[in-house]
Amino acid sequence: MRLKCPLCGDRDAREFHYRGAAKLMERPEAGAGEAAFYDYVYLRENPVGANSELWFHELGCRAWLCVSRDVSSHEILSVELADAVKRGQA
Amino acid sequence: MEKMRYSGFQVLLNGLTGNKGWRPMWRDPTPKSEYDVVIIGGGGHGLATAYYLARKYAITNVAVLERGYLGGGNVGRNTTIVRANYMLEGSSQFYSHSLKLWEGLERELNYNTMLSQRGCLMLGHSDGQMDALARRGNMMRMQGDDAELWGRDETRRHVPYLDFDNARFPIKGGLMHWRGGTARHDAVAWGYARGADRRGVDLIQNCEVTGFRIERGRVLGVETSRGFIGAGKVGVSVAGRSSQVAAMAGLRLPIESHVLQAFVTEGLKPVIDNVISFGMGHFYISQSDKGGLVFGGDLDGYNSYAQRGNLPMAEHVAEAGMALMPMIGKARVLRSWGGIMDMSMGLAHYRQNRH
Ligand SMILES: Cc1cc2nc3c(=O)[nH]c(=O)nc-3n(C[C@H](O)[C@H](O)[C@H](O)COP(=O)(O)OP(=O)(O)OC[C@H]3O[C@@H](n4cnc5c(N)ncnc54)[C@H](O)[C@@H]3O)c2cc1C
Ligand SMILES: [Zn+2]
């Protein structure tokens, strides 16, 4: 697998650290309650096709990336800076 | 269908008569419109569940629905290790019970599962780790399973070919669990399948479950590629596909699917007697009865439904193998493959993973 980092270009997947589902960016408010946090920490869609995930360019620019990846073929569909995605949401 | 008992006499008789007397091991029934219990997934767990429902609880109006062929999932792709050297409450009892089942299984099923209790050795590389192994061994023994703590010399006597003086992970000793070993897992699936079939369970292959019919919170049955099949109760044991199947019933699970790889070399003369696990290198190895070295490592580390992994993990596993037993570098890898595991969010092994 290779990921195209928006800052560094096409790089070997070994430079990156996989963190998990991109929904980790949508942390509930502190008082949101147990159910919301249970959902946030444990429950996952775990889809067969495109999965939205967080990768960290550990051995590169050290940016967090939002990656869309087809988990049945390992094909990378898109890579964006997590920061930009977060701003876009706000 | 005529029921056949396997025995040395049958092997001899059939050998002398051109092997024309063997019968299919199970029927190939068309699904009935309704069952008391429907089990989704014809792997080791689904087939064992069907078998024990019939044998122990006399519930025989049961169907196992398998989308491919029986034993074609993870049960036919693993590294065949069986062991009860776990420690944590809730998990250790499960493995302890499983190992006892393995020990009586060939007789119970009249089927050769090739159980070989050749011993599982866990290596320790520091004083702290040796203390942890001693604690683990004590907990195993308190539970009634076996464990022997070996110092460096004793370990060396048994497995002299390991690199005891590796700079990063010198071997200080190990914990040997003699009752652990290997068993041919797909033979286990077939043995359970045959036993369940004989007790009236319908094993239905090429039958993919595509949905649940649920009314007012009660399941009425499942939609399949071979039509609707009614069911009083439905069990799900679909290994890496659990999220997908549960989603059809409106459930979200605390699970992610990950790929785990395994490797086998060309056949060699007997060299490794036991199962050796080198936890610090995420590496474990044994030698199959055919002579191939069978080994594996850790999960690739990202979500995957592809039944194949990537090269970085293959390289990591090869490096760990070389660090542990440098002679392995001369063996050529014949095949590698991957299977999909349901992993809990803490990456603790969910019940489907027994290695
Ligand atoms: C590389 C690797 C090495 C391993 N090593 C070991 C080891 O050394 N020792 C050990 O004990 N364990 C090991 N394991 C784990 C072990 O293989 C699994 O825990 C076990 O096989 C799971 O059995 P199962 O019956 O739950 O799943 P499976 O055998 O995978 O069976 C699930 C079945 O469900 C079917 N299915 C899925 N979706 C549907 C659907 N919608 N409709 C109908 N059918 C469906 C699949 O086709 C499949 O046949 C290893 C696993 C892997 C991948
Ligand atoms: Zn980068």
Short mmCIF file of C-alpha atoms and ligand atoms in Angstrom, two decimals, chain B residues 40-46 65-69 72-75 77-82 185 207-209 237-239 241 245 248 260-262 284 337-341 352-355, ligand 1:
data_model
loop_
_atom_site.label_atom_id
_atom_site.label_comp_id
_atom_site.label_asym_id
_atom_site.label_seq_id
_atom_site.Cartn_x
_atom_site.Cartn_y
_atom_site.Cartn_z
CA ILE B 40 -25.21 -18.86 9.97
CA GLY B 41 -21.65 -19.84 9.04
CA GLY B 42 -20.26 -23.34 8.41
CA GLY B 43 -16.86 -22.89 10.04
CA GLY B 44 -15.53 -24.70 13.08
CA HIS B 45 -17.71 -22.76 15.49
CA GLY B 46 -20.97 -23.01 13.57
CA LEU B 65 -26.15 -22.14 6.33
CA GLU B 66 -22.80 -21.61 4.64
CA ARG B 67 -22.32 -19.17 1.81
CA GLY B 68 -19.32 -21.05 0.37
CA TYR B 69 -18.25 -24.55 1.31
CA GLY B 72 -13.68 -22.73 3.73
CA GLY B 73 -13.33 -19.78 6.12
CA ASN B 74 -10.71 -19.13 8.77
CA VAL B 75 -10.96 -22.62 10.16
CA ARG B 77 -6.64 -20.98 6.99
CA ASN B 78 -5.12 -20.97 10.43
CA THR B 79 -1.83 -22.19 11.82
CA THR B 80 -3.47 -25.12 13.64
CA ILE B 81 -2.30 -24.37 17.17
CA VAL B 82 -4.37 -25.52 20.13
CA HIS B 185 -8.49 -27.55 11.99
CA CYS B 207 -26.38 -20.53 0.81
CA GLU B 208 -25.61 -16.94 1.71
CA VAL B 209 -27.69 -15.18 4.31
CA SER B 237 -20.76 -17.46 13.72
CA VAL B 238 -19.31 -15.83 10.65
CA ALA B 239 -15.85 -14.83 11.92
CA ARG B 241 -18.08 -10.97 8.68
CA VAL B 245 -24.31 -10.00 9.25
CA MET B 248 -28.66 -6.93 8.57
CA LEU B 260 -3.89 -11.78 9.86
CA GLN B 261 -1.30 -13.48 7.68
CA ALA B 262 0.38 -16.87 7.85
CA TYR B 284 5.38 -18.07 16.34
CA TRP B 337 -2.28 -16.17 2.95
CA GLY B 338 -4.52 -14.06 5.12
CA GLY B 339 -7.75 -14.45 7.03
CA ILE B 340 -10.17 -11.87 8.36
CA MET B 341 -10.55 -11.55 12.10
CA GLN B 352 -13.57 -16.27 17.23
CA ASN B 353 -9.82 -16.08 17.63
CA ARG B 354 -8.31 -18.98 19.48
CA HIS B 355 -4.71 -18.99 18.38
C1 LIG C 1 -3.83 -16.60 9.63
C2 LIG C 1 -4.62 -17.14 10.79
C3 LIG C 1 -3.99 -17.95 11.73
C4 LIG C 1 -4.70 -18.47 12.80
N1 LIG C 1 -4.07 -19.33 13.65
C5 LIG C 1 -4.78 -19.98 14.60
C6 LIG C 1 -4.18 -21.01 15.38
O1 LIG C 1 -2.99 -21.33 15.22
N2 LIG C 1 -4.94 -21.63 16.33
C7 LIG C 1 -6.28 -21.29 16.51
O2 LIG C 1 -6.93 -21.91 17.36
N3 LIG C 1 -6.86 -20.32 15.78
C8 LIG C 1 -6.16 -19.67 14.84
N4 LIG C 1 -6.77 -18.70 14.07
C9 LIG C 1 -8.16 -18.33 14.38
C10 LIG C 1 -9.14 -19.41 13.90
O3 LIG C 1 -8.85 -19.77 12.57
C11 LIG C 1 -10.56 -18.85 13.97
O4 LIG C 1 -10.81 -18.43 15.29
C12 LIG C 1 -11.60 -19.89 13.65
O5 LIG C 1 -11.29 -20.59 12.49
C13 LIG C 1 -12.94 -19.22 13.47
O6 LIG C 1 -13.93 -20.19 13.20
P1 LIG C 1 -15.35 -19.73 12.81
O7 LIG C 1 -16.18 -20.93 12.62
O8 LIG C 1 -15.80 -18.72 13.80
O9 LIG C 1 -15.11 -18.90 11.45
P2 LIG C 1 -14.84 -19.39 9.94
O10 LIG C 1 -14.14 -20.68 9.87
O11 LIG C 1 -14.24 -18.24 9.23
O12 LIG C 1 -16.30 -19.63 9.43
C14 LIG C 1 -17.22 -18.58 9.18
C15 LIG C 1 -18.04 -18.98 7.98
O13 LIG C 1 -19.12 -18.10 7.84
C16 LIG C 1 -19.40 -18.00 6.45
N5 LIG C 1 -20.22 -16.81 6.21
C17 LIG C 1 -19.84 -15.50 6.29
N6 LIG C 1 -20.86 -14.70 5.97
C18 LIG C 1 -21.92 -15.51 5.67
C19 LIG C 1 -23.26 -15.25 5.26
N7 LIG C 1 -23.76 -14.01 5.10
N8 LIG C 1 -24.08 -16.33 5.03
C20 LIG C 1 -23.60 -17.60 5.19
N9 LIG C 1 -22.34 -17.88 5.57
C21 LIG C 1 -21.50 -16.85 5.83
C22 LIG C 1 -18.03 -17.96 5.82
O14 LIG C 1 -18.07 -18.33 4.45
C23 LIG C 1 -17.24 -18.95 6.67
O15 LIG C 1 -17.18 -20.24 6.12
C24 LIG C 1 -6.08 -18.14 12.98
C25 LIG C 1 -6.71 -17.32 12.05
C26 LIG C 1 -6.00 -16.82 10.96
C27 LIG C 1 -6.73 -15.95 9.97
#
